Amino acid sequence: MIVRVDPAVAGLTRDDLIAALKEKGIGAGIHFKACHTQKYYRENYAELFGDINPNLQNTERNSNQICSLPLFPDMTQDDVERVVSAVSEIIG
């Protein structure tokens, strides 16, 4: 499940949420990074397409705020409730 963590609303960053979940034994990840910010792109494609457009504020904001919470086929209702409870406790 993908969630957006807006620091102005949640009071913490996406990376803070991921770290707090990890402390509770819950894995969360970053799966969507802005293409133009990745090393491979800069090294292999920036030359082809010219300078990276510095005016991609929405792309970068979303890239910095989105993370993936656990979601897998064998996830039980108890697993779901554990994740929801942890996120609720962390965010308040």
Tab-separated table of C-alpha atoms in Angstrom:
chain	number	residue	atom	x	y	z
A	1	MET	CA	0.000	0.000	0.000
A	2	ILE	CA	1.369	3.393	-0.973
A	3	VAL	CA	0.981	6.336	1.407
A	4	ARG	CA	2.070	9.961	1.248
A	5	VAL	CA	3.603	11.422	4.391
A	6	ASP	CA	3.230	15.191	4.372
A	7	PRO	CA	5.417	16.590	7.168
A	8	ALA	CA	3.134	19.619	7.525
A	9	VAL	CA	0.229	17.309	8.354
A	10	ALA	CA	1.876	14.274	9.954
A	11	GLY	CA	4.526	16.116	11.945
A	12	LEU	CA	7.251	13.808	10.649
A	13	THR	CA	8.936	12.961	7.363
A	14	ARG	CA	8.542	9.834	5.297
A	15	ASP	CA	11.987	8.706	6.445
A	16	ASP	CA	10.982	9.278	10.084
A	17	LEU	CA	7.899	7.097	9.572
A	18	ILE	CA	9.932	4.323	7.958
A	19	ALA	CA	12.456	4.404	10.827
A	20	ALA	CA	9.719	4.358	13.489
A	21	LEU	CA	7.988	1.434	11.784
A	22	LYS	CA	11.297	-0.423	11.598
A	23	GLU	CA	11.678	-0.012	15.374
A	24	LYS	CA	8.324	-1.794	15.693
A	25	GLY	CA	9.445	-4.614	13.405
A	26	ILE	CA	7.416	-3.408	10.426
A	27	GLY	CA	9.128	-2.985	7.081
A	28	ALA	CA	8.289	-0.082	4.808
A	29	GLY	CA	10.099	0.955	1.686
A	30	ILE	CA	10.745	3.576	-0.915
A	31	HIS	CA	9.749	2.272	-4.326
A	32	PHE	CA	9.083	5.382	-6.365
A	33	LYS	CA	11.946	7.820	-6.739
A	34	ALA	CA	11.956	10.678	-9.201
A	35	CYS	CA	13.808	9.407	-12.246
A	36	HIS	CA	15.856	12.546	-12.778
A	37	THR	CA	17.283	12.368	-9.251
A	38	GLN	CA	18.742	8.888	-9.617
A	39	LYS	CA	22.432	8.372	-10.231
A	40	TYR	CA	21.898	6.026	-13.195
A	41	TYR	CA	19.765	8.599	-14.992
A	42	ARG	CA	22.214	11.413	-14.360
A	43	GLU	CA	25.148	9.317	-15.566
A	44	ASN	CA	23.478	7.803	-18.633
A	45	TYR	CA	20.658	10.013	-19.862
A	46	ALA	CA	21.249	13.585	-18.747
A	47	GLU	CA	23.720	14.036	-21.597
A	48	LEU	CA	21.144	12.837	-24.137
A	49	PHE	CA	18.307	14.994	-22.846
A	50	GLY	CA	20.278	18.027	-21.726
A	51	ASP	CA	20.300	19.577	-18.306
A	52	ILE	CA	17.930	18.095	-15.799
A	53	ASN	CA	14.906	20.365	-15.467
A	54	PRO	CA	15.220	21.974	-12.026
A	55	ASN	CA	11.523	22.892	-12.033
A	56	LEU	CA	10.095	19.501	-11.114
A	57	GLN	CA	8.892	20.508	-7.669
A	58	ASN	CA	5.782	18.295	-7.643
A	59	THR	CA	7.734	15.273	-8.848
A	60	GLU	CA	10.397	15.786	-6.210
A	61	ARG	CA	7.855	16.465	-3.445
A	62	ASN	CA	5.985	13.264	-4.244
A	63	SER	CA	9.222	11.328	-4.514
A	64	ASN	CA	10.224	12.546	-1.047
A	65	GLN	CA	6.860	11.860	0.599
A	66	ILE	CA	5.685	8.514	-0.797
A	67	CYS	CA	6.465	5.162	0.799
A	68	SER	CA	5.118	1.639	0.660
A	69	LEU	CA	3.589	-0.026	3.686
A	70	PRO	CA	3.505	-3.822	3.894
A	71	LEU	CA	1.071	-5.477	1.512
A	72	PHE	CA	1.454	-9.090	0.455
A	73	PRO	CA	-0.800	-12.032	-0.497
A	74	ASP	CA	-0.441	-13.885	2.820
A	75	MET	CA	-1.092	-10.801	4.933
A	76	THR	CA	-3.660	-11.573	7.614
A	77	GLN	CA	-6.200	-9.283	9.206
A	78	ASP	CA	-4.001	-9.289	12.318
A	79	ASP	CA	-1.054	-8.110	10.185
A	80	VAL	CA	-3.164	-5.296	8.741
A	81	GLU	CA	-4.340	-4.222	12.193
A	82	ARG	CA	-0.745	-4.274	13.480
A	83	VAL	CA	0.414	-1.945	10.680
A	84	VAL	CA	-2.564	0.374	11.068
A	85	SER	CA	-2.089	0.528	14.845
A	86	ALA	CA	1.621	1.265	14.467
A	87	VAL	CA	1.045	4.057	11.945
A	88	SER	CA	-1.717	5.537	14.117
A	89	GLU	CA	0.505	5.427	17.194
A	90	ILE	CA	3.456	7.010	15.372
A	91	ILE	CA	1.470	9.771	13.713
A	92	GLY	CA	-0.833	10.315	16.677
